[in-house]
Short mmCIF file of C-alpha atoms in Angstrom, two decimals:
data_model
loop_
_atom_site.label_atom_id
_atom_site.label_comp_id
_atom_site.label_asym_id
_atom_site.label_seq_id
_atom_site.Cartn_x
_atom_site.Cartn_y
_atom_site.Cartn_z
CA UNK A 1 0.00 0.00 0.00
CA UNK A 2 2.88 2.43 0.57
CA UNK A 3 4.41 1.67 -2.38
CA UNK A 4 1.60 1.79 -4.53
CA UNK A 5 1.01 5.66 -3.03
CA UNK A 6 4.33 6.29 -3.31
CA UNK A 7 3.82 5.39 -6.83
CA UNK A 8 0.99 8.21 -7.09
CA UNK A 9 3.21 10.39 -5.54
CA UNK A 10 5.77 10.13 -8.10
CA UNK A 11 7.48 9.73 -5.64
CA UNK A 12 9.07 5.70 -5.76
CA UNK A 13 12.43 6.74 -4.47
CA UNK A 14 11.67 3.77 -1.48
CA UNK A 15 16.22 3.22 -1.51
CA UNK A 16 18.61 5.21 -0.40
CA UNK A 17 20.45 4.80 -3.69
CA UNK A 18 18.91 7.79 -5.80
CA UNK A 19 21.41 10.00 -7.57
CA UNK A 20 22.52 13.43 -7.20
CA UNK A 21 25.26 15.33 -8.13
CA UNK A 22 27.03 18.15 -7.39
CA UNK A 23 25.53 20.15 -10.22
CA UNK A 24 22.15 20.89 -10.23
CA UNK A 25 21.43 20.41 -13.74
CA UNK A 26 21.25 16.76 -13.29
CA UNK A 27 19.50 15.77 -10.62
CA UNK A 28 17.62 12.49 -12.02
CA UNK A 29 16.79 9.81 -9.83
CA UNK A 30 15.44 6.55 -11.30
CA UNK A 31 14.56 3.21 -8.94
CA UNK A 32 13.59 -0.55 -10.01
CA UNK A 33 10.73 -1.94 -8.22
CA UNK A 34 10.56 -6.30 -7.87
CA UNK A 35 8.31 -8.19 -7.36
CA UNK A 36 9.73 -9.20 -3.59
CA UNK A 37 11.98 -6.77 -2.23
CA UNK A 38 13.16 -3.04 -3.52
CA UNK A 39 16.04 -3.21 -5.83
CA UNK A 40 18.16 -0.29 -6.70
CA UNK A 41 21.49 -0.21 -8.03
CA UNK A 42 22.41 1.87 -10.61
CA UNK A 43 20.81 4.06 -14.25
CA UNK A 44 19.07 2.97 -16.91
CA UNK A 45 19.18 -0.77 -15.88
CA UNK A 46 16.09 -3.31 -15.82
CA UNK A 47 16.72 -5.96 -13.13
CA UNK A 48 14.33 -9.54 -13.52
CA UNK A 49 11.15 -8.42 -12.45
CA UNK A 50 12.08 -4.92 -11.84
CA UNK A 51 10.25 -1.64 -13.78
CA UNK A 52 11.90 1.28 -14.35
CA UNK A 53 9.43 4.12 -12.96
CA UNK A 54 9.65 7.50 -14.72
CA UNK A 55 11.88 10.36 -13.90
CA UNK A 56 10.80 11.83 -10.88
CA UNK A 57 12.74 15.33 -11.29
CA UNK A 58 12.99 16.89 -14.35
CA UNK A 59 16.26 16.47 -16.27
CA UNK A 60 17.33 19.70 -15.94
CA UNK A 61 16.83 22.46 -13.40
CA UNK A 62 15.95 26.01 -14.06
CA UNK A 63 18.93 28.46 -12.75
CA UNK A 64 17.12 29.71 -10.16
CA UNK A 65 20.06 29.58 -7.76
CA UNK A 66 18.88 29.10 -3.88
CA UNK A 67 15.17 28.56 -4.45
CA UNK A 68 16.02 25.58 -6.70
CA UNK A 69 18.71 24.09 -4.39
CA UNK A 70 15.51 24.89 -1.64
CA UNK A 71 13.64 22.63 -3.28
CA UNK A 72 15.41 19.80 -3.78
CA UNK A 73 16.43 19.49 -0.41
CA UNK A 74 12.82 19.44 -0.04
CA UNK A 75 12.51 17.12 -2.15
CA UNK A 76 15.20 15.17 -0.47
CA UNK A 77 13.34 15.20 3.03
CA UNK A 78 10.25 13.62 1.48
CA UNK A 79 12.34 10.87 -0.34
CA UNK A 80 13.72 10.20 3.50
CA UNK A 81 10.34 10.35 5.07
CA UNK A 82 9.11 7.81 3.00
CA UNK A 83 12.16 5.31 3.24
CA UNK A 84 11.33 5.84 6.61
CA UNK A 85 7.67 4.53 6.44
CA UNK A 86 9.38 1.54 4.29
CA UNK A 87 12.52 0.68 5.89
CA UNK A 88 11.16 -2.60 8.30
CA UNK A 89 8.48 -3.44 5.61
CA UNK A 90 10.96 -5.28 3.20
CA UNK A 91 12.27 -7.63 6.33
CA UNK A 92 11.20 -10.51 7.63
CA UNK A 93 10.63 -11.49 11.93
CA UNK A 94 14.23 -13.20 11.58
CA UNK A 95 15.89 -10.59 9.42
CA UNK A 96 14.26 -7.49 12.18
CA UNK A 97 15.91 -9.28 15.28
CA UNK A 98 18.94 -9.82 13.16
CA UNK A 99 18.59 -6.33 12.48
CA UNK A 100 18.44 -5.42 16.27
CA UNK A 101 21.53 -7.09 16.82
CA UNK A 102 23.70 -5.15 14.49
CA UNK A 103 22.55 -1.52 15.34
CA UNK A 104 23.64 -2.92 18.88
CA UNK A 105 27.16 -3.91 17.36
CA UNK A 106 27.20 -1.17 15.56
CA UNK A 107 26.68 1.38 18.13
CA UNK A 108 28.80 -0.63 20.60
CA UNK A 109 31.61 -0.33 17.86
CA UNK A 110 31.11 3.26 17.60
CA UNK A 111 30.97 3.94 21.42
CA UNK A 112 34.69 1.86 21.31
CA UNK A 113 36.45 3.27 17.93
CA UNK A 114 36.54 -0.15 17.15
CA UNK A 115 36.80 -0.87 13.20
CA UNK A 116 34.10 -3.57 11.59
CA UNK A 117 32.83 -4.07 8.43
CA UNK A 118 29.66 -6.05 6.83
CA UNK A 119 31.37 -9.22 4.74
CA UNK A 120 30.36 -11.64 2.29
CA UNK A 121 26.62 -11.67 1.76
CA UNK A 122 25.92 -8.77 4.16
CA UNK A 123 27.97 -6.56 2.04
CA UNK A 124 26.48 -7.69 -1.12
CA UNK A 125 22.85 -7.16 0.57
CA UNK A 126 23.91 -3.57 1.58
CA UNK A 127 25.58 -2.31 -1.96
CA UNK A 128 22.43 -4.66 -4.42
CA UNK A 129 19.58 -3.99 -1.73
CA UNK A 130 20.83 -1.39 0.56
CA UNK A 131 19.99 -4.11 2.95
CA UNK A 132 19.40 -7.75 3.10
CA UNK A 133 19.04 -10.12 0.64
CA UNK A 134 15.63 -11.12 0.15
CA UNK A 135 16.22 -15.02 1.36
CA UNK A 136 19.12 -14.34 3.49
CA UNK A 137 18.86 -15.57 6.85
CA UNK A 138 22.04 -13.91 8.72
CA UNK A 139 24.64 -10.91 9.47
CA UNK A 140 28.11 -11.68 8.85
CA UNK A 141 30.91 -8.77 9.91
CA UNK A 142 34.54 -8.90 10.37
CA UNK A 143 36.91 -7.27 12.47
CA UNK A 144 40.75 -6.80 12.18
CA UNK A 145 42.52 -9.12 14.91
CA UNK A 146 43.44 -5.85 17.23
CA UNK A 147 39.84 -4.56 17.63
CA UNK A 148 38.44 -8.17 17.19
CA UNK A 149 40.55 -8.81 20.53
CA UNK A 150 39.53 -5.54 21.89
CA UNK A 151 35.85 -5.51 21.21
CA UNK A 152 35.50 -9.17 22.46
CA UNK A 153 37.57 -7.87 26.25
CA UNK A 154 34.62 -5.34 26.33
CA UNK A 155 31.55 -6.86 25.06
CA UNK A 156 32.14 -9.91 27.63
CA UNK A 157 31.75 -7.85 30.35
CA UNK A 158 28.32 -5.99 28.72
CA UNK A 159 26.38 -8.71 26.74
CA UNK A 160 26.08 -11.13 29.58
CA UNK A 161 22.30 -11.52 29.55
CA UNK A 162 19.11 -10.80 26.65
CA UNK A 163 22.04 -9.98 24.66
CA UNK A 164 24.71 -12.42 24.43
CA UNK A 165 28.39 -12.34 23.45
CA UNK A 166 29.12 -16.29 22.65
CA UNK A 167 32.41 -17.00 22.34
CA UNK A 168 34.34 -20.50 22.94
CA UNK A 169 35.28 -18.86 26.46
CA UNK A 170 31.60 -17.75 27.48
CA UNK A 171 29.93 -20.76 26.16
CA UNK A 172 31.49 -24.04 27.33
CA UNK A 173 30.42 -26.35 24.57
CA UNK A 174 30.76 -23.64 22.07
CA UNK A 175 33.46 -24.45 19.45
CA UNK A 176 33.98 -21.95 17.17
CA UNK A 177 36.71 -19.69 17.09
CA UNK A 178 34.67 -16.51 16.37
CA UNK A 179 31.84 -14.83 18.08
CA UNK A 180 28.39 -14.60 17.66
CA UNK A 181 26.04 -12.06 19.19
CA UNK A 182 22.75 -13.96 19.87
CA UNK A 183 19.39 -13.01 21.31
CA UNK A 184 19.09 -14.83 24.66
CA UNK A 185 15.11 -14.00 23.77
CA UNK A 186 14.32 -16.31 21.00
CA UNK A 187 15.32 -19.68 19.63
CA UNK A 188 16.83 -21.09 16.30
CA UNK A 189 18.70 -24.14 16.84
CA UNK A 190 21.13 -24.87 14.60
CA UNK A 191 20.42 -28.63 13.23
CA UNK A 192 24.12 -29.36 13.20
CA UNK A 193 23.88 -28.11 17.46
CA UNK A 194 20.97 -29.71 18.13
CA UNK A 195 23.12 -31.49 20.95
CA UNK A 196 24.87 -29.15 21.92
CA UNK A 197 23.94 -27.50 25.57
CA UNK A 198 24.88 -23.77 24.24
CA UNK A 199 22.84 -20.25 23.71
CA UNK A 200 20.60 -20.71 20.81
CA UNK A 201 18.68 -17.54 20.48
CA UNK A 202 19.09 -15.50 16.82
CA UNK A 203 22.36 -14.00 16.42
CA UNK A 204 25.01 -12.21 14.13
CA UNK A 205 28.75 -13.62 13.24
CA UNK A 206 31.54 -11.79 14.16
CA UNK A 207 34.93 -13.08 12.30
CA UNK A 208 38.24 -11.90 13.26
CA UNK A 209 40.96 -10.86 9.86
CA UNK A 210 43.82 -12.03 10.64
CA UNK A 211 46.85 -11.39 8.10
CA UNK A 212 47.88 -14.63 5.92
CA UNK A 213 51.09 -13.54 3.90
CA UNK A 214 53.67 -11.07 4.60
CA UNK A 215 54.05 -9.88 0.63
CA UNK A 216 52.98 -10.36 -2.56
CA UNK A 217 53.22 -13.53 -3.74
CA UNK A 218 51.78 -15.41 -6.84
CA UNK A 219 52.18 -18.64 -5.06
CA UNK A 220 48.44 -19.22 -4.52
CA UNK A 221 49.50 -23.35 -3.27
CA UNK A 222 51.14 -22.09 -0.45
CA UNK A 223 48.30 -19.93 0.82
CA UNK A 224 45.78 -22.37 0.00
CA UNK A 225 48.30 -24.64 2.31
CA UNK A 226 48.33 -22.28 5.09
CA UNK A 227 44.33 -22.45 5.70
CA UNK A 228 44.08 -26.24 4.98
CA UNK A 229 46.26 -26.38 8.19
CA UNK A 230 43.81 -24.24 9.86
CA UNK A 231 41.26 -25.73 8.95
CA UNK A 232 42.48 -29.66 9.14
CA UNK A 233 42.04 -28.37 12.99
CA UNK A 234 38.87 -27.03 12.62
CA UNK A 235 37.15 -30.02 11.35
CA UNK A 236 38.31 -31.62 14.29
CA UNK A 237 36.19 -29.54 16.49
CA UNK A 238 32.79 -29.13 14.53
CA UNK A 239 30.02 -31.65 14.81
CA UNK A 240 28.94 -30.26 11.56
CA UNK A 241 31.91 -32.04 9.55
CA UNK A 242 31.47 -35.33 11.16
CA UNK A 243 27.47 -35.48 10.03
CA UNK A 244 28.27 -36.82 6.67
CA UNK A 245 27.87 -39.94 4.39
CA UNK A 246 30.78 -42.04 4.65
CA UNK A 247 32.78 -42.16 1.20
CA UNK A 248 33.11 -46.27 -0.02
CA UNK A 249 36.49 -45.15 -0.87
CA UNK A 250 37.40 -43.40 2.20
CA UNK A 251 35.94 -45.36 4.98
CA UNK A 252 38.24 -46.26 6.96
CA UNK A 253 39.25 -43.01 7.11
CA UNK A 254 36.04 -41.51 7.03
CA UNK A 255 34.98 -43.69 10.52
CA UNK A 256 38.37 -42.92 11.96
CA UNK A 257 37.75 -39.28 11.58
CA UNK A 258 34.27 -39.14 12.93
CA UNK A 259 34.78 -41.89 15.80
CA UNK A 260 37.85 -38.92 16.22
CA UNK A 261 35.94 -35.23 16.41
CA UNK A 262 33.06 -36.93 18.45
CA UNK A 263 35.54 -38.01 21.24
CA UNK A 264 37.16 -34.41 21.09
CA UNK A 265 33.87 -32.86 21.45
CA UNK A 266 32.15 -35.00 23.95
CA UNK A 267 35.24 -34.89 25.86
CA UNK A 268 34.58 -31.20 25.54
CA UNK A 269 38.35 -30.75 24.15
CA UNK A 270 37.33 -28.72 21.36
CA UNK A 271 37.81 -25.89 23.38
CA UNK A 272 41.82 -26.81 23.97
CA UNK A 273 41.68 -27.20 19.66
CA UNK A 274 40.14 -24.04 19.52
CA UNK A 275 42.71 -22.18 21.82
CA UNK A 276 45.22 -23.74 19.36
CA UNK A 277 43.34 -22.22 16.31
CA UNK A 278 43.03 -19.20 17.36
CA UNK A 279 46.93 -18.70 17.97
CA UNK A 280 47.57 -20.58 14.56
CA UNK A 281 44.81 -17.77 13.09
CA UNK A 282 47.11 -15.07 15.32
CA UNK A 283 50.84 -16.17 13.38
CA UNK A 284 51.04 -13.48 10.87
CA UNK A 285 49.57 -9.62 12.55
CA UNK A 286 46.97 -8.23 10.41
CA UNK A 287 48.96 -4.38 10.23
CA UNK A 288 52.09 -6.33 9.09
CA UNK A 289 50.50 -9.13 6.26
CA UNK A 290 50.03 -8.66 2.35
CA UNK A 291 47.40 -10.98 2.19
CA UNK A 292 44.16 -11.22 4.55
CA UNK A 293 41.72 -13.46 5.26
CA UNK A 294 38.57 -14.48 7.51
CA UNK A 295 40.47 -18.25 8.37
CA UNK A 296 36.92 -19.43 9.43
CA UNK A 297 35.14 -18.29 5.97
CA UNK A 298 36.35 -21.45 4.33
CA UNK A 299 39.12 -23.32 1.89
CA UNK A 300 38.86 -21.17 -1.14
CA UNK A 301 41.41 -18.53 -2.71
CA UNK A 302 38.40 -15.87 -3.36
CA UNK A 303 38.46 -15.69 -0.14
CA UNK A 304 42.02 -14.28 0.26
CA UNK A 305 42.34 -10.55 -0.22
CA UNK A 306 45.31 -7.85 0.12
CA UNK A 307 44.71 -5.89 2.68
CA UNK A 308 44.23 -2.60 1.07
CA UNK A 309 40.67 -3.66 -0.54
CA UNK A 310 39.34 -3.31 3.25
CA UNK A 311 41.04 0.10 4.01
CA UNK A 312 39.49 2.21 5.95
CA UNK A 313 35.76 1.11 5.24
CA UNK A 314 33.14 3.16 3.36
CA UNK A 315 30.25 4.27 4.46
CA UNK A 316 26.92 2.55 2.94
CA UNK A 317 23.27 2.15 4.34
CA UNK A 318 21.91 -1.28 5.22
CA UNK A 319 18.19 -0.81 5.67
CA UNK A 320 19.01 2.50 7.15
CA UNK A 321 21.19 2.19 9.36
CA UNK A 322 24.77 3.69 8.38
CA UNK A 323 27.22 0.65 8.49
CA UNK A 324 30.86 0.08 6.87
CA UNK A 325 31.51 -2.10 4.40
CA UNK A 326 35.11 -2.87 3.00
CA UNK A 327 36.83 0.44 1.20
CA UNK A 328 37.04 -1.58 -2.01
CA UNK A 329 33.34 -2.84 -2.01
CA UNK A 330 33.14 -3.56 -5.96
CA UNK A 331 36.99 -5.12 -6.20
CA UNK A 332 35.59 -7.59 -2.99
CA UNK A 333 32.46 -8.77 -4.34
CA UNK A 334 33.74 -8.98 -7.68
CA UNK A 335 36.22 -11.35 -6.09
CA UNK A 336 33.70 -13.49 -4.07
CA UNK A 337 30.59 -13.05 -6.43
CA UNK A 338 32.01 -12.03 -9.63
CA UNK A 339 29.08 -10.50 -11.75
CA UNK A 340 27.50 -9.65 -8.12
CA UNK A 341 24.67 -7.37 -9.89
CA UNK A 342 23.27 -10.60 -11.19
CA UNK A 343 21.01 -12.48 -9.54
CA UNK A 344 20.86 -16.03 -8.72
CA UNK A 345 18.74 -18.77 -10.35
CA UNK A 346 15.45 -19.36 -8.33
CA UNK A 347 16.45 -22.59 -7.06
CA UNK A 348 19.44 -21.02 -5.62
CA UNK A 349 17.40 -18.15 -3.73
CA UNK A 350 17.08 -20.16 -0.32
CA UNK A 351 18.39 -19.62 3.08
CA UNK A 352 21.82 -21.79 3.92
CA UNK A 353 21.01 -22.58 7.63
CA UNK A 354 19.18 -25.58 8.93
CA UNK A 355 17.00 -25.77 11.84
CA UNK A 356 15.56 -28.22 14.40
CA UNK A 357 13.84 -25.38 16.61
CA UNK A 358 12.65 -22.44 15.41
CA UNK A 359 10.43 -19.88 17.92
CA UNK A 360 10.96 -16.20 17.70
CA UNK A 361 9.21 -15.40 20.78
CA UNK A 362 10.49 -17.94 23.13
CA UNK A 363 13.71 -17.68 24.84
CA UNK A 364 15.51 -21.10 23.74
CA UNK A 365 16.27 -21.97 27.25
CA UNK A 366 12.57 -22.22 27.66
CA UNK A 367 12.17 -23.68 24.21
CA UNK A 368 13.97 -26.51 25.32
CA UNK A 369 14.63 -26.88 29.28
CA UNK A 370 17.91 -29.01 28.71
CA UNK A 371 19.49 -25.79 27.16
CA UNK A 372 21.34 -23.22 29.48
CA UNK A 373 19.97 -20.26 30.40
CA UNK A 374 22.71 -16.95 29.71
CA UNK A 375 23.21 -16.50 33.77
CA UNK A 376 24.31 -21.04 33.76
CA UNK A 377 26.61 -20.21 30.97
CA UNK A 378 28.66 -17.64 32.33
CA UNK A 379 28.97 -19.56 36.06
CA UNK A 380 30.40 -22.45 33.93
CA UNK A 381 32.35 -20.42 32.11
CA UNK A 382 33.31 -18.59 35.48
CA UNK A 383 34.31 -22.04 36.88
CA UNK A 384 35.96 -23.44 33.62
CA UNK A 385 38.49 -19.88 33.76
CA UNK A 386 39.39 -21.00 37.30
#
């Protein structure tokens, strides 16, 4: 309904992406409407499913100096009003408590001068959708090491209760190596975790970048090498790698390594693996490497970047809310995604994570009474330190 009066208005500017320039005389925003979610992202081009609406400022201005530049900032104000009247319409329950979580980071971050960006999908949701993507179903950001470090030392101490920091340290049978900021409110349980006795409200990744390669090097082997060790350790410690279907011409190995990551983790010794991880991830300081790389993202070279495409961060909006995204936004997703503009096939558009409990208004610890409530956590956690 809002869209269809923005529509009447002429006024269909519903992303934050319309054009202006420092000139005046050309001052012509366009947007793309789909079928499920806004898309905007650039002139003149038709997106599947989207429309291009007509010009909603005239093509060129009249010199009328001050009055004119009065007026489009007028014009600008009603364009933000009625993002604002949007902005929570294009989201899903999940995607809005998602949502939550990151202004929290975000503002947390702020408060701290601690550096972040969106990554992977996140990114390409804020720069396609100036938000999320349509059938995602997380928030993924990154930190470099030093604030990484720094942000988990503080956040420990603060999100200790409806908001949770989770991290192999606050969460006993936890086992990754990064955090995750979960809603202690609400429940989605991980099908891989279904076992495990952990926090299992909604929540937002947090990666560290850690450096990977001192200097330039074309010897793409020998990086791949360095996160195969990483992650030979890693798939030691996730349940996740063990649920599988044994190979017929791997099975003795296959059993051997499954009968091997379920002693480590019933044992609870994926916490001692993860320790050693961490200081493996640690080897090569971020301000010193060539190369970077989010260790945890996975075994693949477009996932290696020099450290100069993340930069300082640039300023986007992600359904509203100002967030930073890697300096070199287009060289990165061009990297991961390639032709990121393009969508994916329809068979492709689904969410990645699978769930055995899913309640949105239930705090998992009720959800599911032999789950840990945030306050049993921390006391194990309290009595693991010591």
């Amino acid at each position: 309904e809002v869209v269809s009066s923005l529509n009447t208005l002429n006024l269909g500017s519903v992303s934050y992406w319309y054009y202006t320039t420092t000139s005046l005389e050309k001052y012509n925003p366009r947007v793309y409407l789909g079928t499920t979610q806004v898309i905007a992202s650039g002139w003149n081009r038709d997106y599947q499913q989207g429309i291009t609406l007509p010009e909603i400022w005239p093509e060129k201005t009249s010199q009328k100096g001050e009055a004119n530049y009065e007026l489009i900032f007028l014009f600008k104000c009603i364009i933000k009003f009625a993002i604002i009247l949007l902005v929570g319409k294009s989201m899903n329950e999940l995607q809005r408590i998602e949502f939550d979580l990151l202004k929290i980071f975000v503002a947390f971050c702020e408060k701290h001068n601690l550096k972040y960006y969106l990554s992977d999908g996140s990114t390409l949701g804020a720069i396609r959708h100036q938000g999320f993507i349509p059938w995602d179903d997380d928030i993924d950001v990154c930190m470099p090491r030093k604030d990484y470090d720094r942000f988990i030392e503080l956040a420990s101490k603060e999100f200790t209760g409806d908001v949770f920091l989770q991290t192999y340290k606050s969460d006993k049978y936890y086992t990754y190596a990064f955090a995750k900021l979960r809603n202690s409110n609400t429940t989605y349980v991980e099908t891989y975790f279904k076992h495990s006795k952990i926090n299992h409200g909604v929540w937002i990744d947090i990666f560290p970048l850690d450096g990977l390669m001192y200097k330039d090097t074309s010897k793409r082997t020998l990086i791949k090498y360095r996160l195969k060790r990483i992650w030979l350790y890693v798939y030691l410690c996730y349940p996740r790698s063990a649920i599988k279907r044994v190979r017929p011409l791997f099975f003795y190995i296959d059993i051997f390594y499954n009968l091997f990551m379920y002693l480590f983790y019933f044992l609870n010794a994926c916490s001692i693996m993860t320790k050693h991880i961490e200081k493996k991830m640690k080897k090569i300081p971020y301000d010193e490497a060539h190369f970077v790389t989010n260790y945890l993202a996975g075994i693949s070279t477009r996932k290696i970047f020099t450290k100069d495409i993340f930069g300082e961060g640039k300023k986007v909006l992600f359904e509203g809310l100002e967030v930073v995204v890697p300096e070199k936004y287009d060289e990165y997703l061009k990297i991961l995604y390639g032709d990121y503009m393009k969508f994916p096939p329809k068979e492709k558009q689904v969410s990645k994570h699978k769930t055995s409990g899913f309640d949105l208004n239930t705090p998992y610890y009720i959800f599911n009474k032999r789950y840990p409530s945030p306050e049993k956590l921390l006391k194990k956690a309290k009595r693991k330190a010591k």
